[in-house]
PDB file of C-alpha atoms in Angstrom:
ATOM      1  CA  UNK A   1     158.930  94.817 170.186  1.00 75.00           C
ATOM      2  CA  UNK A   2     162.243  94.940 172.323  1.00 81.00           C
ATOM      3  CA  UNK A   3     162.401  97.693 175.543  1.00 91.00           C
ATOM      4  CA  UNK A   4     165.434  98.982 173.714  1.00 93.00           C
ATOM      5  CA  UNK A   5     167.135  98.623 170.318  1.00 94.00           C
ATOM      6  CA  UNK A   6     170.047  99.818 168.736  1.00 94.00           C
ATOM      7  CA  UNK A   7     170.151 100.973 165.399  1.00 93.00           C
ATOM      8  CA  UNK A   8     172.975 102.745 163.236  1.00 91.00           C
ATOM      9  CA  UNK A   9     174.957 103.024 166.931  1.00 93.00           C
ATOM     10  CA  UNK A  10     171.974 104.716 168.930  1.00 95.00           C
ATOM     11  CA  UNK A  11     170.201 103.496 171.045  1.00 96.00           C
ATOM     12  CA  UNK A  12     166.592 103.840 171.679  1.00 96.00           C
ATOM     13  CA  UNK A  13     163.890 103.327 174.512  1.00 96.00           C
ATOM     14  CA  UNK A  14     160.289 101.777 173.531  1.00 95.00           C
ATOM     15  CA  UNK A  15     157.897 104.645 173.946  1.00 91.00           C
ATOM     16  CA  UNK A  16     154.777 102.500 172.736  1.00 91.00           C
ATOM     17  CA  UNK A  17     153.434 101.200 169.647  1.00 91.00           C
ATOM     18  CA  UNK A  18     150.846 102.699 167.131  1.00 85.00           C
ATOM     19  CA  UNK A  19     147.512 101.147 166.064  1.00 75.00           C
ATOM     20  CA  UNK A  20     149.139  99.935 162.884  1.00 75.00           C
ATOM     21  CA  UNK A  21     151.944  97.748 164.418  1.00 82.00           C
ATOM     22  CA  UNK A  22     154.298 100.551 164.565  1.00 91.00           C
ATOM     23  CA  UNK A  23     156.912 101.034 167.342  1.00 94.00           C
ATOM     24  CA  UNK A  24     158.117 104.334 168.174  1.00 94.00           C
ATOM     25  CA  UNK A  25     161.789 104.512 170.009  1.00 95.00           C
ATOM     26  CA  UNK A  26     163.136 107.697 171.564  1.00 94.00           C
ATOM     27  CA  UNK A  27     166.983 108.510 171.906  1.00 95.00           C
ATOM     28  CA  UNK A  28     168.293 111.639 172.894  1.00 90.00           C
ATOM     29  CA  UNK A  29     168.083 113.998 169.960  1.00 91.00           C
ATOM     30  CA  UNK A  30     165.727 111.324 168.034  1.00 95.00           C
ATOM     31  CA  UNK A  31     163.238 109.507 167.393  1.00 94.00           C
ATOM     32  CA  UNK A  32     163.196 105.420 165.403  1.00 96.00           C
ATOM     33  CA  UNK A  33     159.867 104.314 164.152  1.00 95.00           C
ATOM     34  CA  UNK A  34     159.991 100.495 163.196  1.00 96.00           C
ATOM     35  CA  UNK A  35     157.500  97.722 161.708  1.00 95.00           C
ATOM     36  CA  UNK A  36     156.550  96.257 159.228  1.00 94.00           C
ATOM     37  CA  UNK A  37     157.803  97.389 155.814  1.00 94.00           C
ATOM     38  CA  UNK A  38     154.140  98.314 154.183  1.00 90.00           C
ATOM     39  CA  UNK A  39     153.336 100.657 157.542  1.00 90.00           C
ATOM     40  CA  UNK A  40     157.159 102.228 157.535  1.00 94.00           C
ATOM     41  CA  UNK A  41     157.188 102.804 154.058  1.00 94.00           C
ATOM     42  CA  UNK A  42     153.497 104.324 153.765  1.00 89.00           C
ATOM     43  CA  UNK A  43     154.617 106.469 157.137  1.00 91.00           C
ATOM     44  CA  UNK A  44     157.561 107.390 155.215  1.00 94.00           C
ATOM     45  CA  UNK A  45     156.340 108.400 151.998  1.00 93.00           C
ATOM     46  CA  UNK A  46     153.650 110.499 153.624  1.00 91.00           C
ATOM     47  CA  UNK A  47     156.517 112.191 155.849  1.00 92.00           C
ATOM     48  CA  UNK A  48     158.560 112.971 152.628  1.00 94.00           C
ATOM     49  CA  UNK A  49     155.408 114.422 150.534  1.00 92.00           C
ATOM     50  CA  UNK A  50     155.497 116.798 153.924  1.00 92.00           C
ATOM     51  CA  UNK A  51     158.955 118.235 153.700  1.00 93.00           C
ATOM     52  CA  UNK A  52     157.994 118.913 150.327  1.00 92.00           C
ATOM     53  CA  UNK A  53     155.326 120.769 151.030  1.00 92.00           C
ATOM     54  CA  UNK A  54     157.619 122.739 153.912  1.00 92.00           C
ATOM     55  CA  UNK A  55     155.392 121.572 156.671  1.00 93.00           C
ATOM     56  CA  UNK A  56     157.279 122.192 159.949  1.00 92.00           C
ATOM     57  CA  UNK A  57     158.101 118.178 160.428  1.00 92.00           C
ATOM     58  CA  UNK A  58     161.546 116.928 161.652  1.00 92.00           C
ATOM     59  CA  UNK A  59     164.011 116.187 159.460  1.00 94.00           C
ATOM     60  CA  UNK A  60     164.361 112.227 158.382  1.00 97.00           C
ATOM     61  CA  UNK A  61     167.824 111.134 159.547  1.00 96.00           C
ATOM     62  CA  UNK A  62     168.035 107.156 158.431  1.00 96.00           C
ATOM     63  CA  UNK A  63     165.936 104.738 156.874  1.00 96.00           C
ATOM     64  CA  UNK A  64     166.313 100.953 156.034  1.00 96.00           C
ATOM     65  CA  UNK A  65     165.679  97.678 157.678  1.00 94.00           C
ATOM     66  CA  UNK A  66     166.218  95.783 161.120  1.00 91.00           C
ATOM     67  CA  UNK A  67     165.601  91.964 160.603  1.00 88.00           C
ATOM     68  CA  UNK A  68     162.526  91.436 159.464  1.00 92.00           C
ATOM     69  CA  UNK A  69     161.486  95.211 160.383  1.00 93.00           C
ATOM     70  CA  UNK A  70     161.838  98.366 158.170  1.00 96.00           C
ATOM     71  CA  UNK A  71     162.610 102.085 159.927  1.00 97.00           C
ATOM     72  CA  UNK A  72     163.272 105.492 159.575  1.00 97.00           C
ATOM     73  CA  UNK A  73     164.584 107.735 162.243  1.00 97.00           C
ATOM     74  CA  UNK A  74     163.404 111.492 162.344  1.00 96.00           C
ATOM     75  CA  UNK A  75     165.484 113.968 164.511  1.00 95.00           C
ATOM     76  CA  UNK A  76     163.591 115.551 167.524  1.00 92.00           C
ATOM     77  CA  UNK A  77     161.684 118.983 167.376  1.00 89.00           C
ATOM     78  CA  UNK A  78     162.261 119.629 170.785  1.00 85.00           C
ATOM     79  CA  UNK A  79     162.107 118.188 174.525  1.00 82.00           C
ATOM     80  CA  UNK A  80     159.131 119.637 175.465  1.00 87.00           C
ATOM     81  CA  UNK A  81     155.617 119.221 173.800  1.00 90.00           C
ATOM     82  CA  UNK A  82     153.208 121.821 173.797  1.00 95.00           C
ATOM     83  CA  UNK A  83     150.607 119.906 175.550  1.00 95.00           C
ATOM     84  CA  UNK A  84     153.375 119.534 178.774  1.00 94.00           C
ATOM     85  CA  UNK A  85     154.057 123.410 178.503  1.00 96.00           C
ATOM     86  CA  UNK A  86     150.299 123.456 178.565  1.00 97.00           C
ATOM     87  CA  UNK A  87     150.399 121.625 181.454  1.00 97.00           C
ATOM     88  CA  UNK A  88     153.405 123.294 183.266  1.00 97.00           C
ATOM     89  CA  UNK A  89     151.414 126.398 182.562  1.00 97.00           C
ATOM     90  CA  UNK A  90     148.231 125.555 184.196  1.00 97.00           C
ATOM     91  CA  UNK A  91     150.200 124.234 187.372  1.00 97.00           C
ATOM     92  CA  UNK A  92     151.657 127.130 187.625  1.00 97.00           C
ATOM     93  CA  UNK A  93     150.072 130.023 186.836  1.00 97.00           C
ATOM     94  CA  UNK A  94     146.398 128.857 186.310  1.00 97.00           C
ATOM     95  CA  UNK A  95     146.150 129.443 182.632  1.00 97.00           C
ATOM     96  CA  UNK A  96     148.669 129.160 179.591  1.00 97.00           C
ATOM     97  CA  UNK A  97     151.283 131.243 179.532  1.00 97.00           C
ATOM     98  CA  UNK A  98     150.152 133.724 176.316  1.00 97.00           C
ATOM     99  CA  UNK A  99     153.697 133.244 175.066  1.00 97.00           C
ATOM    100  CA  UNK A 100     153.365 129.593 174.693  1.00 97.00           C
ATOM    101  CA  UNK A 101     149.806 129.825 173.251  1.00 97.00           C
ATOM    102  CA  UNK A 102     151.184 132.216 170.142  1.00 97.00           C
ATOM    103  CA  UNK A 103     154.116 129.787 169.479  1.00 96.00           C
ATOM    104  CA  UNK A 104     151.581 127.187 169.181  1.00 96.00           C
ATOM    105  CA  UNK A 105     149.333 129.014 166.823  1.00 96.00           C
ATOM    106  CA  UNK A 106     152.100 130.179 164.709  1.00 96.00           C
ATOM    107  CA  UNK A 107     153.285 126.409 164.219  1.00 94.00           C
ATOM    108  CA  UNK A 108     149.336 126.122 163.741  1.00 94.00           C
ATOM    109  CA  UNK A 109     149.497 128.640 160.883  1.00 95.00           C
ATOM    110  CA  UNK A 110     153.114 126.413 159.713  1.00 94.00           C
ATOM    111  CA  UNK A 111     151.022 123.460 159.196  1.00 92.00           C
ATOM    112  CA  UNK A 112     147.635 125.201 157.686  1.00 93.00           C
ATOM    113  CA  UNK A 113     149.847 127.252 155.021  1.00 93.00           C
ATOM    114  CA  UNK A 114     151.867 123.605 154.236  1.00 93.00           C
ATOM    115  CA  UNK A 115     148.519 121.918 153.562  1.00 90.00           C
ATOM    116  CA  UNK A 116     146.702 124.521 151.373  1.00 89.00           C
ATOM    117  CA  UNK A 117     149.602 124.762 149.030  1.00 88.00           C
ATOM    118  CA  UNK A 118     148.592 121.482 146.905  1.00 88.00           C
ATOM    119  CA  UNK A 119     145.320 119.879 146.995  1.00 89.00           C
ATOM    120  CA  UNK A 120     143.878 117.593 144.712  1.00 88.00           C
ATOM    121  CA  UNK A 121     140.741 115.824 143.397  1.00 89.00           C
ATOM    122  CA  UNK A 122     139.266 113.421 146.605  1.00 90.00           C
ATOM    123  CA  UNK A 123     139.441 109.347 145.197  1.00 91.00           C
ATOM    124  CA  UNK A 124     136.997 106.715 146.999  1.00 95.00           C
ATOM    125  CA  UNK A 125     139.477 104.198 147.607  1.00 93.00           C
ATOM    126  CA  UNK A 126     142.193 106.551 148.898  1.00 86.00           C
ATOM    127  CA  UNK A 127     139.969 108.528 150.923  1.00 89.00           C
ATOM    128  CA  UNK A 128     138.939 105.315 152.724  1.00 93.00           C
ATOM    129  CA  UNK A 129     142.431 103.682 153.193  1.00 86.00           C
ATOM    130  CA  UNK A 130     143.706 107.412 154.460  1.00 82.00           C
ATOM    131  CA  UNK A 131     140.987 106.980 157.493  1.00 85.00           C
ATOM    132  CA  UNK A 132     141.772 103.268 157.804  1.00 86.00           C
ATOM    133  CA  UNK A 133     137.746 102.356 156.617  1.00 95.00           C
ATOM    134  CA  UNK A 134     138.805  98.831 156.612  1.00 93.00           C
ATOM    135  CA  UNK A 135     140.902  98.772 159.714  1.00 91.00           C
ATOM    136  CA  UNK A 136     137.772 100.104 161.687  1.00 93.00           C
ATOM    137  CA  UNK A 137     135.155  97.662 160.020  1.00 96.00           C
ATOM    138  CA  UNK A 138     137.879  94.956 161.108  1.00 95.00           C
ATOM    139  CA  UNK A 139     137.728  96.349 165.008  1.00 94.00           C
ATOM    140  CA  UNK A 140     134.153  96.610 164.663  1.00 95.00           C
ATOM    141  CA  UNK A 141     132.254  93.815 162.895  1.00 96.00           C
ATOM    142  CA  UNK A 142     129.139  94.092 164.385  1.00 97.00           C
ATOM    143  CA  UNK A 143     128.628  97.488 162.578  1.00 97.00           C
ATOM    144  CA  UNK A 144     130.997  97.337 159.674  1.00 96.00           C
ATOM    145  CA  UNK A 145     128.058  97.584 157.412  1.00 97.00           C
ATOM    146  CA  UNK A 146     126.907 100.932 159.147  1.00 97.00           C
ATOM    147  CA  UNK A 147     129.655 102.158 158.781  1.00 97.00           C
ATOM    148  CA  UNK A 148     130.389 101.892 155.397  1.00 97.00           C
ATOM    149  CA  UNK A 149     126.839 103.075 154.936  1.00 97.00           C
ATOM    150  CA  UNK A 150     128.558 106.242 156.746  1.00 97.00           C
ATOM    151  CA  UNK A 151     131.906 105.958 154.728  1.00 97.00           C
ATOM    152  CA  UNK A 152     129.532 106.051 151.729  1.00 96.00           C
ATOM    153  CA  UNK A 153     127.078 109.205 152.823  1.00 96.00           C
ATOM    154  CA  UNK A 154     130.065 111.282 154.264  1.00 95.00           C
ATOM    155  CA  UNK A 155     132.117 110.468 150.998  1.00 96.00           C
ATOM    156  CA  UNK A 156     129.218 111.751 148.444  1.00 95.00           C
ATOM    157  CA  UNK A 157     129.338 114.900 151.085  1.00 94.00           C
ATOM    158  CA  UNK A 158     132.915 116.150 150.466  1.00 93.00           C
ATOM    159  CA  UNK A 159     133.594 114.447 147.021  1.00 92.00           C
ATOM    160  CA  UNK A 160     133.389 117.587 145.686  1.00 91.00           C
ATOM    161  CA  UNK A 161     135.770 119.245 148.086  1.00 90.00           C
ATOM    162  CA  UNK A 162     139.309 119.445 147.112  1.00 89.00           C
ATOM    163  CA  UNK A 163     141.452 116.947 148.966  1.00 87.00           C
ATOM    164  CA  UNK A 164     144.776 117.969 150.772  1.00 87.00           C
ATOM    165  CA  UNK A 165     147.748 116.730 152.890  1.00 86.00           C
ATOM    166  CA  UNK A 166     146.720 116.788 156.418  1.00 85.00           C
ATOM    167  CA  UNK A 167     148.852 115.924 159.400  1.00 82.00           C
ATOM    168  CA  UNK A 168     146.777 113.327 160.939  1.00 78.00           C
ATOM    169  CA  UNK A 169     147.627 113.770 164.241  1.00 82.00           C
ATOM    170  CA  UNK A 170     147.855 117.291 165.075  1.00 87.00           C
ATOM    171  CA  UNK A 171     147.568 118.049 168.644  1.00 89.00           C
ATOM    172  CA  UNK A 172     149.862 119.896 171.199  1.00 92.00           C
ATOM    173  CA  UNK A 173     150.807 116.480 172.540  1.00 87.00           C
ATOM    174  CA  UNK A 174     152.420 115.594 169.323  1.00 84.00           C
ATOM    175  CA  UNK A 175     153.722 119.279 168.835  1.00 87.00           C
ATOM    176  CA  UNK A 176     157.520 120.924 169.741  1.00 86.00           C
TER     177      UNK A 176
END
């Protein structure tokens, strides 16, 4: 992936790629996510189902295709994640500032009300693509058949759990 692209008239510095082939570009007030169309479009659809639910997610700006490449662009939450005011907290004052801390639960809370609004009943197949079963046999060989043995034991565990929406990446790095 190019160091910088320019979509729609922004443009937009390479922060790194995702395991799934994904780029993600910052700009000022924005963020560009580009790859390949089954990744974008599966990112995108599970973004969407999100707003609907009201979790606290940034707003989707643009979607469509860059040569070969689909994207979406989602406006920024913020310029400052929680795990950096974590961080600037610590350096300075030797713990987190309280404030900080009970702007992160309540955005905790956000996201926890979001995903109990809808569940639904857990399928095999989904379940496994949602943790990527396949895409960690792949990584691993040597022990892809221990751990679909897993998969398979962990599955019969919380089949009978109701399934919800979950983030997927929730952590005060990836928080405003």
């Amino acid at each position: 992936m190019p160091t910088d692209i320019t979509v729609g008239g922004t443009t937009y510095t390479l922060l790194g790629t995702q395991r799934g082939g994904c780029a993600v570009y910052k700009a000022a007030d924005r963020f560009l996510r580009l790859g390949p169309k089954a990744a974008i479009d599966r990112d995108l659809a599970t973004h969407r189902e999100m707003e609907r639910l009201h979790f606290p997610v940034a707003a989707i700006l643009d979607s469509g295709t860059v040569g070969l490449n689909s994207y979406f662009v989602e406006q920024s939450l913020g310029t400052a994640s929680f795990r950096n005011l974590f961080a600037d907290d610590l350096k300075n004052m030797g713990a987190i500032d309280p404030v900080n801390f009970r702007a992160f639960l309540n955005l905790t809370r956000e996201y926890l009300n979001a995903q109990k609004r809808e569940t639904f009943p857990l399928v095999k197949e989904n379940f496994a693509t949602g943790i990527r079963l396949e895409m960690l046999c792949e990584e691993l060989p040597d022990h892809a058949e221990s751990i679909r043995s897993a998969f398979d034991t962990a599955f019969s565990r919380v089949s009978t759990l109701p399934g919800l929406l979950s983030h997927g990446d929730f952590n005060p790095a990836n928080m405003y």
